[in-house]
PDB file of C-alpha atoms in Angstrom:
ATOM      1  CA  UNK A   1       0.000   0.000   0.000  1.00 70.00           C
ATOM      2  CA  UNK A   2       1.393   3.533  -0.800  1.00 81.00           C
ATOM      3  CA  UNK A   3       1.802   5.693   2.271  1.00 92.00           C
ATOM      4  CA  UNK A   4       0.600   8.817   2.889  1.00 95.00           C
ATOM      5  CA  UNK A   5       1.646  11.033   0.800  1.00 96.00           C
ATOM      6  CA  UNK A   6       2.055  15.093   0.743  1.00 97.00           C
ATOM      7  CA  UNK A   7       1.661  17.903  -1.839  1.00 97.00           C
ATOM      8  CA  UNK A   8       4.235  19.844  -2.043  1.00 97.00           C
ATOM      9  CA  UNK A   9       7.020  19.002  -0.315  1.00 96.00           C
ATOM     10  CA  UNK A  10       8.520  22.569  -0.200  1.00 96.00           C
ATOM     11  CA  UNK A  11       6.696  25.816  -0.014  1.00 96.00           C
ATOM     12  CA  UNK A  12       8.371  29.740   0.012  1.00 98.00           C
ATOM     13  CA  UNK A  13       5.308  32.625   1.059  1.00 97.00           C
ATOM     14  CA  UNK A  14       5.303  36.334   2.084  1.00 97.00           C
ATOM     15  CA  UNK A  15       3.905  37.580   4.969  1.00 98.00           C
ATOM     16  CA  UNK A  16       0.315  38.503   4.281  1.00 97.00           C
ATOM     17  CA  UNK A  17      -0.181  35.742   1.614  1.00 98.00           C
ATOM     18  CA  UNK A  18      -1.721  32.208   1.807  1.00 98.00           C
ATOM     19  CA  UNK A  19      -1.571  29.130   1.702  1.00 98.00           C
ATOM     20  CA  UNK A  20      -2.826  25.122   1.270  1.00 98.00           C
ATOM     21  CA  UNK A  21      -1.649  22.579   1.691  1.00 98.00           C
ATOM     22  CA  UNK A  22      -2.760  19.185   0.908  1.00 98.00           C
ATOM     23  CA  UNK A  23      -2.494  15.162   1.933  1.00 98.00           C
ATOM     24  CA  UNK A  24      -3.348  12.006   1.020  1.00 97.00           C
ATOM     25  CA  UNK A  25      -3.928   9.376   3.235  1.00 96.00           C
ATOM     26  CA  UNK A  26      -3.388   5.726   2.886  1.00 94.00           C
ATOM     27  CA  UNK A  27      -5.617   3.853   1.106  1.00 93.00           C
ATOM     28  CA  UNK A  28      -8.819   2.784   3.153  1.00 90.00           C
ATOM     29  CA  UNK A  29      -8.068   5.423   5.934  1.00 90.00           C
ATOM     30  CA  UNK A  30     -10.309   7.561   6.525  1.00 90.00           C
ATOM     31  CA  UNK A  31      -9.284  10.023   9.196  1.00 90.00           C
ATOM     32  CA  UNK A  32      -6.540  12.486   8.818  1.00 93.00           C
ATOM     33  CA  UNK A  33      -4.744  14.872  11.597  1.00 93.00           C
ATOM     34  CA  UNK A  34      -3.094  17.632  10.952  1.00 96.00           C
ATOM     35  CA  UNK A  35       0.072  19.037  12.904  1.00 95.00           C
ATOM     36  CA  UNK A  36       2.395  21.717  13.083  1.00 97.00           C
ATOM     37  CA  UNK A  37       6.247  21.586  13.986  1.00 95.00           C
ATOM     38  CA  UNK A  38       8.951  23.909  15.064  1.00 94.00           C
ATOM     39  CA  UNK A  39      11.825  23.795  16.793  1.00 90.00           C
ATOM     40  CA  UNK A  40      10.507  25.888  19.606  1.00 89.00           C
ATOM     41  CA  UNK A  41       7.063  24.329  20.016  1.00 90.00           C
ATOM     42  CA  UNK A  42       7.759  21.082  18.844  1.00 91.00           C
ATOM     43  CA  UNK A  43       5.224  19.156  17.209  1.00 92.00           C
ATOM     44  CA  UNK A  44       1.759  20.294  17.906  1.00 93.00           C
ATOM     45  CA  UNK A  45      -1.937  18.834  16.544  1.00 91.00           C
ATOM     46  CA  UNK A  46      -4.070  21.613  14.431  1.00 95.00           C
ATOM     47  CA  UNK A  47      -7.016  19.161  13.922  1.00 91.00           C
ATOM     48  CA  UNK A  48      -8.770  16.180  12.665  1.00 91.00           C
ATOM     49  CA  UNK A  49     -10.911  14.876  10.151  1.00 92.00           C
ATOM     50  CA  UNK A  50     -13.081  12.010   9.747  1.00 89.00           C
ATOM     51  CA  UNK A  51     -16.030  11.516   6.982  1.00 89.00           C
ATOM     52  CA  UNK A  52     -15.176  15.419   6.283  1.00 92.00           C
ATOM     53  CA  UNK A  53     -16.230  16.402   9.299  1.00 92.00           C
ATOM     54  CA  UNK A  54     -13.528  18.068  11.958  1.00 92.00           C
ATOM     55  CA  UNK A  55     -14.183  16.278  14.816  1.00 87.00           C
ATOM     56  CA  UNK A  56     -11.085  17.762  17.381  1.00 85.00           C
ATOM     57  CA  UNK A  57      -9.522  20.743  16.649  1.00 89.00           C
ATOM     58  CA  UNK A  58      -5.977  22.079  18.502  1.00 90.00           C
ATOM     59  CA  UNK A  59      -5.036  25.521  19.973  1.00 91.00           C
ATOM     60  CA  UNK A  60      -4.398  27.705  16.749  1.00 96.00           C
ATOM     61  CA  UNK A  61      -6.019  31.119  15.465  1.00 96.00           C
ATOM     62  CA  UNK A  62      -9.031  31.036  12.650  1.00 95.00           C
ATOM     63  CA  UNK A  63      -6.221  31.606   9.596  1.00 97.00           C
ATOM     64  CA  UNK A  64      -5.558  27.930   9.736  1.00 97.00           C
ATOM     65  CA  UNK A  65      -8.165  25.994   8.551  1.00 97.00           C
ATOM     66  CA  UNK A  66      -9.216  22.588   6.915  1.00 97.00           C
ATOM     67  CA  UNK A  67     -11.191  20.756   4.855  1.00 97.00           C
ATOM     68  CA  UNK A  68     -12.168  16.535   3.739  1.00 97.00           C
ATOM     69  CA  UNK A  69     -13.099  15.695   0.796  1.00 96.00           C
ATOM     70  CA  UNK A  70     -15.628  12.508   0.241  1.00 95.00           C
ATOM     71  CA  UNK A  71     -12.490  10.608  -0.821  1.00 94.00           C
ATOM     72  CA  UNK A  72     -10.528  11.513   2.682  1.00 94.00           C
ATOM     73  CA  UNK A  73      -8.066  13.692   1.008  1.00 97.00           C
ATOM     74  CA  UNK A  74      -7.940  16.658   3.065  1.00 97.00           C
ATOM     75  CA  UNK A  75      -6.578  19.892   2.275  1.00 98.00           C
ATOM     76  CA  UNK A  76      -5.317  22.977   5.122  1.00 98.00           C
ATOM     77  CA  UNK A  77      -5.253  26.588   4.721  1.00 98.00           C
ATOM     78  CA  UNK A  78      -3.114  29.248   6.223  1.00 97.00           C
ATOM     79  CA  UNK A  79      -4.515  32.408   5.397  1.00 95.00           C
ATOM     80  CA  UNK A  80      -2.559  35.904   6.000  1.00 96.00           C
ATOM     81  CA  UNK A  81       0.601  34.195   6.628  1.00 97.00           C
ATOM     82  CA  UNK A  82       2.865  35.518   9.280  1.00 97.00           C
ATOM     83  CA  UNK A  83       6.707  34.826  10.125  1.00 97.00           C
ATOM     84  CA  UNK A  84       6.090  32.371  13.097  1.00 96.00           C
ATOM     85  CA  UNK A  85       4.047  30.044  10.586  1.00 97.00           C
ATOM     86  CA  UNK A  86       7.170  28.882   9.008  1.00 97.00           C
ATOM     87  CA  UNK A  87       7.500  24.850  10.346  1.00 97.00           C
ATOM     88  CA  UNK A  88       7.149  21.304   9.050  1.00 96.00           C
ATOM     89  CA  UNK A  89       3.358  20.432   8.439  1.00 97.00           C
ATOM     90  CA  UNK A  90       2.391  17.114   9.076  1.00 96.00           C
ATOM     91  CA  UNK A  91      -0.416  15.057   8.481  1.00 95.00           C
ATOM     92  CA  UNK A  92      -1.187  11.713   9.804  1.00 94.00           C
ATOM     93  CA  UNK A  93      -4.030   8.885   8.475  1.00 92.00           C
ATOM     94  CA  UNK A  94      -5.687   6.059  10.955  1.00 88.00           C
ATOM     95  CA  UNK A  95      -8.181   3.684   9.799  1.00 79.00           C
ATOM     96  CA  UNK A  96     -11.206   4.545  11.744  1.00 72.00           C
ATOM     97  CA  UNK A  97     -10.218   8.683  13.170  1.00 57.00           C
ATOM     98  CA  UNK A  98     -11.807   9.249  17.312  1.00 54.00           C
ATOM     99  CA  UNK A  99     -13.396   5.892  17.820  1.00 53.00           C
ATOM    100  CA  UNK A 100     -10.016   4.414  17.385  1.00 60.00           C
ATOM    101  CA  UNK A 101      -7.898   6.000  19.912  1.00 65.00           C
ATOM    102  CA  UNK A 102      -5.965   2.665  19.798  1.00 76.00           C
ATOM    103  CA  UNK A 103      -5.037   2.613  16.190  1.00 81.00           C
ATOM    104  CA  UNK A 104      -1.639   4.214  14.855  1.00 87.00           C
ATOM    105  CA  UNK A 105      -1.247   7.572  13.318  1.00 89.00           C
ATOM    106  CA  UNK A 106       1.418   6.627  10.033  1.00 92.00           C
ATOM    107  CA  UNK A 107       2.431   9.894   9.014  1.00 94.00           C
ATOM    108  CA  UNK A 108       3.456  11.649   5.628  1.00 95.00           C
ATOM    109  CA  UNK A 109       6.530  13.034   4.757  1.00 94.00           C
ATOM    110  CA  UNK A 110       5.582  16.835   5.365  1.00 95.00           C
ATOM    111  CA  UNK A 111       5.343  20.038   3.797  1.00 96.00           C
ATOM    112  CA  UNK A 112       8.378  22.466   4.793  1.00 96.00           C
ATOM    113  CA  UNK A 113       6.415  25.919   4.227  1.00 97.00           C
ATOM    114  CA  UNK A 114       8.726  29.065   5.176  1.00 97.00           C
ATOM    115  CA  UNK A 115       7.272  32.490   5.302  1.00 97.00           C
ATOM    116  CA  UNK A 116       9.815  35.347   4.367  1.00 97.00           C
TER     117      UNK A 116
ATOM    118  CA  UNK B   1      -4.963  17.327  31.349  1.00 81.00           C
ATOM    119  CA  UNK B   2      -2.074  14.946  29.400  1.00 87.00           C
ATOM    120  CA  UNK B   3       1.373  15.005  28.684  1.00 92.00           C
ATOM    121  CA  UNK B   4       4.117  13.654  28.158  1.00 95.00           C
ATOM    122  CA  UNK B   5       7.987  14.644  29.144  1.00 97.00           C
ATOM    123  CA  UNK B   6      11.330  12.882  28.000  1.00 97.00           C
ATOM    124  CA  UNK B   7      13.913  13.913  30.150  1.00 96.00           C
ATOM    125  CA  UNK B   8      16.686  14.088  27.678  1.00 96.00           C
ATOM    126  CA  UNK B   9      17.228  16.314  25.173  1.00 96.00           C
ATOM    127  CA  UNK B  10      20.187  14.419  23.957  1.00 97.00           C
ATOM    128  CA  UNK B  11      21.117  10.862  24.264  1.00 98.00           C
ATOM    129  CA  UNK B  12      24.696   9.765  23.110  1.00 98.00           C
ATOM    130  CA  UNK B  13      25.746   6.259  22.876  1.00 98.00           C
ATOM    131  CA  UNK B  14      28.545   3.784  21.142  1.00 98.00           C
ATOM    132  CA  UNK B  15      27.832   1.952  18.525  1.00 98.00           C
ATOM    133  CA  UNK B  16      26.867  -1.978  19.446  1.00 97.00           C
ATOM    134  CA  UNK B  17      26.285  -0.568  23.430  1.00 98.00           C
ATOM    135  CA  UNK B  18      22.895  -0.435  24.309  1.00 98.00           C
ATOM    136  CA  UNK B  19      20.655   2.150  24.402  1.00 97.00           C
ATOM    137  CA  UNK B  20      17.594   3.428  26.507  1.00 98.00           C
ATOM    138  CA  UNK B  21      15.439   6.642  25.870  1.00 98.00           C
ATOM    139  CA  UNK B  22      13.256   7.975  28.081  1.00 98.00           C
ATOM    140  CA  UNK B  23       9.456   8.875  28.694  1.00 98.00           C
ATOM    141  CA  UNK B  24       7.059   9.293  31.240  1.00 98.00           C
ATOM    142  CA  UNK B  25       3.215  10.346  31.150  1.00 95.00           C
ATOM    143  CA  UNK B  26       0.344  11.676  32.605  1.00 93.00           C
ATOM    144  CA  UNK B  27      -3.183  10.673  32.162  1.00 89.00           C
ATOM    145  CA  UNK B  28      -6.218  10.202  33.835  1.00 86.00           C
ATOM    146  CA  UNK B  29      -7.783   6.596  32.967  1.00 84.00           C
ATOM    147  CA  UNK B  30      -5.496   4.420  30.369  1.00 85.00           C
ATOM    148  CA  UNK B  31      -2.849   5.381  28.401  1.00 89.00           C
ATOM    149  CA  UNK B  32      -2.333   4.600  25.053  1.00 92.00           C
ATOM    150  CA  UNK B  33       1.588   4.901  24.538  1.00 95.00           C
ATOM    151  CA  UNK B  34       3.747   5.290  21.080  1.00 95.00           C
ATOM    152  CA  UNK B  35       6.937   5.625  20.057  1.00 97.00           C
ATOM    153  CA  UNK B  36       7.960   7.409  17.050  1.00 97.00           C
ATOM    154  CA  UNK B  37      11.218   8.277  15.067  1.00 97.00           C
ATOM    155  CA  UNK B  38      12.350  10.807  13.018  1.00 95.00           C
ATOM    156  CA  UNK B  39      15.114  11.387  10.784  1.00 92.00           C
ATOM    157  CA  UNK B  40      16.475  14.808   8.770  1.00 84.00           C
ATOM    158  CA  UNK B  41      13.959  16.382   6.941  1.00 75.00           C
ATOM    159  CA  UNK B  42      11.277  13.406   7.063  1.00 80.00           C
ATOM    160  CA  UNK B  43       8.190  12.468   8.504  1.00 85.00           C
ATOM    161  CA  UNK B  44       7.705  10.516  11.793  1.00 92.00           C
ATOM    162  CA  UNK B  45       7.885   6.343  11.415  1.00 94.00           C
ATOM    163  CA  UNK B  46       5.987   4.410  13.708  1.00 94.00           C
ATOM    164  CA  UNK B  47       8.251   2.296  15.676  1.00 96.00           C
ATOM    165  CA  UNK B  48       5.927   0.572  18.724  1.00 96.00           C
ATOM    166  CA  UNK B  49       3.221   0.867  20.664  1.00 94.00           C
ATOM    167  CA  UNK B  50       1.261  -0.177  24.151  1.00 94.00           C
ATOM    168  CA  UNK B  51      -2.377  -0.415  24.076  1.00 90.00           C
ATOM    169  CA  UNK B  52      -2.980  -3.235  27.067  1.00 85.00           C
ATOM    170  CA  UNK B  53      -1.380  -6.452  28.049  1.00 84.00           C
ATOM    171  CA  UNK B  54       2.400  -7.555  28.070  1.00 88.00           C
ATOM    172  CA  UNK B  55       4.144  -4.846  29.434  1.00 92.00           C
ATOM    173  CA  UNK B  56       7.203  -5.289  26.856  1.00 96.00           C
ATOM    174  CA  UNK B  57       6.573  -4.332  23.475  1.00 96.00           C
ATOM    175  CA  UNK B  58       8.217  -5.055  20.479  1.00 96.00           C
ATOM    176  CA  UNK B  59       8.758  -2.950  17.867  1.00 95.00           C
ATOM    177  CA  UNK B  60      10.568  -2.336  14.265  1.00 92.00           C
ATOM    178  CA  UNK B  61      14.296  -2.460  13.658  1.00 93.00           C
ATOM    179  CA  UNK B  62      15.175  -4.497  17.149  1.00 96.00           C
ATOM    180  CA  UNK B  63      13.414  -1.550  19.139  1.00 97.00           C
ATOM    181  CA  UNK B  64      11.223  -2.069  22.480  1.00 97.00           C
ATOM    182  CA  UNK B  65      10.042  -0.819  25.276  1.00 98.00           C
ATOM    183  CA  UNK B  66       8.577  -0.927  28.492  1.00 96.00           C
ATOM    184  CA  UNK B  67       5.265   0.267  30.262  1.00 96.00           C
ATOM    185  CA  UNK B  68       6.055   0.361  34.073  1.00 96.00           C
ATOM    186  CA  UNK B  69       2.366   1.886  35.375  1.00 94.00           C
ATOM    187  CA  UNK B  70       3.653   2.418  39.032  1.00 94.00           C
ATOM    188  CA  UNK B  71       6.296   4.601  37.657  1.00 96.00           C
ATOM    189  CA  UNK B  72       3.990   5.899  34.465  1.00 96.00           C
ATOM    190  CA  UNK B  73       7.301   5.223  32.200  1.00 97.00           C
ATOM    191  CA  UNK B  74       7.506   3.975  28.658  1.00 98.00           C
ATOM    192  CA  UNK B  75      11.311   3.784  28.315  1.00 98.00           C
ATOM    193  CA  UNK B  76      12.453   2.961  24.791  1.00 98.00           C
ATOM    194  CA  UNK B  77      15.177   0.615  24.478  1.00 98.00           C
ATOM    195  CA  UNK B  78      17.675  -1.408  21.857  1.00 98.00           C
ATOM    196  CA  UNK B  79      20.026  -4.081  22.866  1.00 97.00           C
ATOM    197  CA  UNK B  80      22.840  -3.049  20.762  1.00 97.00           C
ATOM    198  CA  UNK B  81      22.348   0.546  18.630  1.00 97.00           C
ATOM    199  CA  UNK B  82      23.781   1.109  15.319  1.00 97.00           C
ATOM    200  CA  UNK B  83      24.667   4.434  13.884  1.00 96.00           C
ATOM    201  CA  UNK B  84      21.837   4.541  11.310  1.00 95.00           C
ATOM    202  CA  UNK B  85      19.423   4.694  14.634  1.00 96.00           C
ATOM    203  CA  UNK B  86      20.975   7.990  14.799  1.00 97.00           C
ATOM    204  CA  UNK B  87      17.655   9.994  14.731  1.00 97.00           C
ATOM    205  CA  UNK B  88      14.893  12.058  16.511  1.00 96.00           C
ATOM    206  CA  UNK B  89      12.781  10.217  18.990  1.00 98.00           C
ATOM    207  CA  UNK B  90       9.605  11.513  20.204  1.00 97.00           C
ATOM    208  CA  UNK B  91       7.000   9.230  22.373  1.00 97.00           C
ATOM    209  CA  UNK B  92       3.553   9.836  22.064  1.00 95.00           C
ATOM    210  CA  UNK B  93       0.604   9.787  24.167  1.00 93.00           C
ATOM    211  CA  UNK B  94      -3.124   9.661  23.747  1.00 86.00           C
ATOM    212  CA  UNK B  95      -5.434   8.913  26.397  1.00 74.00           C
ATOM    213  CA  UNK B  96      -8.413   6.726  26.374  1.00 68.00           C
ATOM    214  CA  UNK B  97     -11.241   8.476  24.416  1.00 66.00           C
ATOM    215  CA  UNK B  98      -8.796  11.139  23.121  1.00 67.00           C
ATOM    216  CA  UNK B  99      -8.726  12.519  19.461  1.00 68.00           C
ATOM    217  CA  UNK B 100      -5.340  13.648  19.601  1.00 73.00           C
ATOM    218  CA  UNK B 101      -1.640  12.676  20.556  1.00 83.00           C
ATOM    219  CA  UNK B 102       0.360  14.216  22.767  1.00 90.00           C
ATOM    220  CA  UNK B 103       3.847  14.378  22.074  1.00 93.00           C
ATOM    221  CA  UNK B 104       7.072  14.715  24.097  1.00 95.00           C
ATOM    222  CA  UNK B 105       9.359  16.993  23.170  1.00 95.00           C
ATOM    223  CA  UNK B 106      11.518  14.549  21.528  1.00 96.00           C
ATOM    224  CA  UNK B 107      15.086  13.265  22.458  1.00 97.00           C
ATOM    225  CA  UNK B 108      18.186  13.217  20.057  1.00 97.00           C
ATOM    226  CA  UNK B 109      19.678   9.988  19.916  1.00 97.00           C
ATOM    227  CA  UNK B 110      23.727  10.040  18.201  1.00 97.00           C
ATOM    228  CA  UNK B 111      25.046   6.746  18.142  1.00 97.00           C
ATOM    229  CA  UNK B 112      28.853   7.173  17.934  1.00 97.00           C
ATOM    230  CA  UNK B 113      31.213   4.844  15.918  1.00 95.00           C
TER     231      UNK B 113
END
Protein backbone atom coordinates (compact mmCIF):
# COMPACT_ATOMS: atom_id res chain seq x y z
CA UNK A 1 0.00 0.00 0.00
CA UNK A 2 1.39 3.53 -0.80
CA UNK A 3 1.80 5.69 2.27
CA UNK A 4 0.60 8.82 2.89
CA UNK A 5 1.65 11.03 0.80
CA UNK A 6 2.06 15.09 0.74
CA UNK A 7 1.66 17.90 -1.84
CA UNK A 8 4.24 19.84 -2.04
CA UNK A 9 7.02 19.00 -0.31
CA UNK A 10 8.52 22.57 -0.20
CA UNK A 11 6.70 25.82 -0.01
CA UNK A 12 8.37 29.74 0.01
CA UNK A 13 5.31 32.62 1.06
CA UNK A 14 5.30 36.33 2.08
CA UNK A 15 3.90 37.58 4.97
CA UNK A 16 0.32 38.50 4.28
CA UNK A 17 -0.18 35.74 1.61
CA UNK A 18 -1.72 32.21 1.81
CA UNK A 19 -1.57 29.13 1.70
CA UNK A 20 -2.83 25.12 1.27
CA UNK A 21 -1.65 22.58 1.69
CA UNK A 22 -2.76 19.19 0.91
CA UNK A 23 -2.49 15.16 1.93
CA UNK A 24 -3.35 12.01 1.02
CA UNK A 25 -3.93 9.38 3.23
CA UNK A 26 -3.39 5.73 2.89
CA UNK A 27 -5.62 3.85 1.11
CA UNK A 28 -8.82 2.78 3.15
CA UNK A 29 -8.07 5.42 5.93
CA UNK A 30 -10.31 7.56 6.53
CA UNK A 31 -9.28 10.02 9.20
CA UNK A 32 -6.54 12.49 8.82
CA UNK A 33 -4.74 14.87 11.60
CA UNK A 34 -3.09 17.63 10.95
CA UNK A 35 0.07 19.04 12.90
CA UNK A 36 2.39 21.72 13.08
CA UNK A 37 6.25 21.59 13.99
CA UNK A 38 8.95 23.91 15.06
CA UNK A 39 11.83 23.80 16.79
CA UNK A 40 10.51 25.89 19.61
CA UNK A 41 7.06 24.33 20.02
CA UNK A 42 7.76 21.08 18.84
CA UNK A 43 5.22 19.16 17.21
CA UNK A 44 1.76 20.29 17.91
CA UNK A 45 -1.94 18.83 16.54
CA UNK A 46 -4.07 21.61 14.43
CA UNK A 47 -7.02 19.16 13.92
CA UNK A 48 -8.77 16.18 12.66
CA UNK A 49 -10.91 14.88 10.15
CA UNK A 50 -13.08 12.01 9.75
CA UNK A 51 -16.03 11.52 6.98
CA UNK A 52 -15.18 15.42 6.28
CA UNK A 53 -16.23 16.40 9.30
CA UNK A 54 -13.53 18.07 11.96
CA UNK A 55 -14.18 16.28 14.82
CA UNK A 56 -11.08 17.76 17.38
CA UNK A 57 -9.52 20.74 16.65
CA UNK A 58 -5.98 22.08 18.50
CA UNK A 59 -5.04 25.52 19.97
CA UNK A 60 -4.40 27.71 16.75
CA UNK A 61 -6.02 31.12 15.46
CA UNK A 62 -9.03 31.04 12.65
CA UNK A 63 -6.22 31.61 9.60
CA UNK A 64 -5.56 27.93 9.74
CA UNK A 65 -8.16 25.99 8.55
CA UNK A 66 -9.22 22.59 6.91
CA UNK A 67 -11.19 20.76 4.85
CA UNK A 68 -12.17 16.53 3.74
CA UNK A 69 -13.10 15.69 0.80
CA UNK A 70 -15.63 12.51 0.24
CA UNK A 71 -12.49 10.61 -0.82
CA UNK A 72 -10.53 11.51 2.68
CA UNK A 73 -8.07 13.69 1.01
CA UNK A 74 -7.94 16.66 3.06
CA UNK A 75 -6.58 19.89 2.27
CA UNK A 76 -5.32 22.98 5.12
CA UNK A 77 -5.25 26.59 4.72
CA UNK A 78 -3.11 29.25 6.22
CA UNK A 79 -4.52 32.41 5.40
CA UNK A 80 -2.56 35.90 6.00
CA UNK A 81 0.60 34.20 6.63
CA UNK A 82 2.87 35.52 9.28
CA UNK A 83 6.71 34.83 10.13
CA UNK A 84 6.09 32.37 13.10
CA UNK A 85 4.05 30.04 10.59
CA UNK A 86 7.17 28.88 9.01
CA UNK A 87 7.50 24.85 10.35
CA UNK A 88 7.15 21.30 9.05
CA UNK A 89 3.36 20.43 8.44
CA UNK A 90 2.39 17.11 9.08
CA UNK A 91 -0.42 15.06 8.48
CA UNK A 92 -1.19 11.71 9.80
CA UNK A 93 -4.03 8.88 8.48
CA UNK A 94 -5.69 6.06 10.96
CA UNK A 95 -8.18 3.68 9.80
CA UNK A 96 -11.21 4.54 11.74
CA UNK A 97 -10.22 8.68 13.17
CA UNK A 98 -11.81 9.25 17.31
CA UNK A 99 -13.40 5.89 17.82
CA UNK A 100 -10.02 4.41 17.38
CA UNK A 101 -7.90 6.00 19.91
CA UNK A 102 -5.97 2.67 19.80
CA UNK A 103 -5.04 2.61 16.19
CA UNK A 104 -1.64 4.21 14.86
CA UNK A 105 -1.25 7.57 13.32
CA UNK A 106 1.42 6.63 10.03
CA UNK A 107 2.43 9.89 9.01
CA UNK A 108 3.46 11.65 5.63
CA UNK A 109 6.53 13.03 4.76
CA UNK A 110 5.58 16.83 5.36
CA UNK A 111 5.34 20.04 3.80
CA UNK A 112 8.38 22.47 4.79
CA UNK A 113 6.42 25.92 4.23
CA UNK A 114 8.73 29.06 5.18
CA UNK A 115 7.27 32.49 5.30
CA UNK A 116 9.81 35.35 4.37
CA UNK B 1 -4.96 17.33 31.35
CA UNK B 2 -2.07 14.95 29.40
CA UNK B 3 1.37 15.00 28.68
CA UNK B 4 4.12 13.65 28.16
CA UNK B 5 7.99 14.64 29.14
CA UNK B 6 11.33 12.88 28.00
CA UNK B 7 13.91 13.91 30.15
CA UNK B 8 16.69 14.09 27.68
CA UNK B 9 17.23 16.31 25.17
CA UNK B 10 20.19 14.42 23.96
CA UNK B 11 21.12 10.86 24.26
CA UNK B 12 24.70 9.77 23.11
CA UNK B 13 25.75 6.26 22.88
CA UNK B 14 28.54 3.78 21.14
CA UNK B 15 27.83 1.95 18.52
CA UNK B 16 26.87 -1.98 19.45
CA UNK B 17 26.29 -0.57 23.43
CA UNK B 18 22.89 -0.43 24.31
CA UNK B 19 20.65 2.15 24.40
CA UNK B 20 17.59 3.43 26.51
CA UNK B 21 15.44 6.64 25.87
CA UNK B 22 13.26 7.98 28.08
CA UNK B 23 9.46 8.87 28.69
CA UNK B 24 7.06 9.29 31.24
CA UNK B 25 3.22 10.35 31.15
CA UNK B 26 0.34 11.68 32.60
CA UNK B 27 -3.18 10.67 32.16
CA UNK B 28 -6.22 10.20 33.84
CA UNK B 29 -7.78 6.60 32.97
CA UNK B 30 -5.50 4.42 30.37
CA UNK B 31 -2.85 5.38 28.40
CA UNK B 32 -2.33 4.60 25.05
CA UNK B 33 1.59 4.90 24.54
CA UNK B 34 3.75 5.29 21.08
CA UNK B 35 6.94 5.63 20.06
CA UNK B 36 7.96 7.41 17.05
CA UNK B 37 11.22 8.28 15.07
CA UNK B 38 12.35 10.81 13.02
CA UNK B 39 15.11 11.39 10.78
CA UNK B 40 16.48 14.81 8.77
CA UNK B 41 13.96 16.38 6.94
CA UNK B 42 11.28 13.41 7.06
CA UNK B 43 8.19 12.47 8.50
CA UNK B 44 7.70 10.52 11.79
CA UNK B 45 7.89 6.34 11.42
CA UNK B 46 5.99 4.41 13.71
CA UNK B 47 8.25 2.30 15.68
CA UNK B 48 5.93 0.57 18.72
CA UNK B 49 3.22 0.87 20.66
CA UNK B 50 1.26 -0.18 24.15
CA UNK B 51 -2.38 -0.42 24.08
CA UNK B 52 -2.98 -3.23 27.07
CA UNK B 53 -1.38 -6.45 28.05
CA UNK B 54 2.40 -7.55 28.07
CA UNK B 55 4.14 -4.85 29.43
CA UNK B 56 7.20 -5.29 26.86
CA UNK B 57 6.57 -4.33 23.48
CA UNK B 58 8.22 -5.06 20.48
CA UNK B 59 8.76 -2.95 17.87
CA UNK B 60 10.57 -2.34 14.27
CA UNK B 61 14.30 -2.46 13.66
CA UNK B 62 15.17 -4.50 17.15
CA UNK B 63 13.41 -1.55 19.14
CA UNK B 64 11.22 -2.07 22.48
CA UNK B 65 10.04 -0.82 25.28
CA UNK B 66 8.58 -0.93 28.49
CA UNK B 67 5.27 0.27 30.26
CA UNK B 68 6.06 0.36 34.07
CA UNK B 69 2.37 1.89 35.38
CA UNK B 70 3.65 2.42 39.03
CA UNK B 71 6.30 4.60 37.66
CA UNK B 72 3.99 5.90 34.46
CA UNK B 73 7.30 5.22 32.20
CA UNK B 74 7.51 3.98 28.66
CA UNK B 75 11.31 3.78 28.32
CA UNK B 76 12.45 2.96 24.79
CA UNK B 77 15.18 0.61 24.48
CA UNK B 78 17.67 -1.41 21.86
CA UNK B 79 20.03 -4.08 22.87
CA UNK B 80 22.84 -3.05 20.76
CA UNK B 81 22.35 0.55 18.63
CA UNK B 82 23.78 1.11 15.32
CA UNK B 83 24.67 4.43 13.88
CA UNK B 84 21.84 4.54 11.31
CA UNK B 85 19.42 4.69 14.63
CA UNK B 86 20.97 7.99 14.80
CA UNK B 87 17.66 9.99 14.73
CA UNK B 88 14.89 12.06 16.51
CA UNK B 89 12.78 10.22 18.99
CA UNK B 90 9.61 11.51 20.20
CA UNK B 91 7.00 9.23 22.37
CA UNK B 92 3.55 9.84 22.06
CA UNK B 93 0.60 9.79 24.17
CA UNK B 94 -3.12 9.66 23.75
CA UNK B 95 -5.43 8.91 26.40
CA UNK B 96 -8.41 6.73 26.37
CA UNK B 97 -11.24 8.48 24.42
CA UNK B 98 -8.80 11.14 23.12
CA UNK B 99 -8.73 12.52 19.46
CA UNK B 100 -5.34 13.65 19.60
CA UNK B 101 -1.64 12.68 20.56
CA UNK B 102 0.36 14.22 22.77
CA UNK B 103 3.85 14.38 22.07
CA UNK B 104 7.07 14.71 24.10
CA UNK B 105 9.36 16.99 23.17
CA UNK B 106 11.52 14.55 21.53
CA UNK B 107 15.09 13.26 22.46
CA UNK B 108 18.19 13.22 20.06
CA UNK B 109 19.68 9.99 19.92
CA UNK B 110 23.73 10.04 18.20
CA UNK B 111 25.05 6.75 18.14
CA UNK B 112 28.85 7.17 17.93
CA UNK B 113 31.21 4.84 15.92
Amino acid sequence: KAGVTQTPRYLIKTRGQQVTLSCSPISGHRSVSWYQQTPGQGLQFLFEYFSETQRNKGNFPGRFSGRQFSNSRSEMNVSTLELGDSALYLCASTPRGGGGATDTQYFGPGTRLTVL
Amino acid sequence: AQSVAQPEDQVNVAEGNPLTVKCTYSVSGNPYLFWYVQYPNRGLQFLLKYITGDNLVKGSYGFEAEFNKSQTSFHLKKPSALVSDSALYFCVLRGAGSYQLTFGKGTKLSVIP
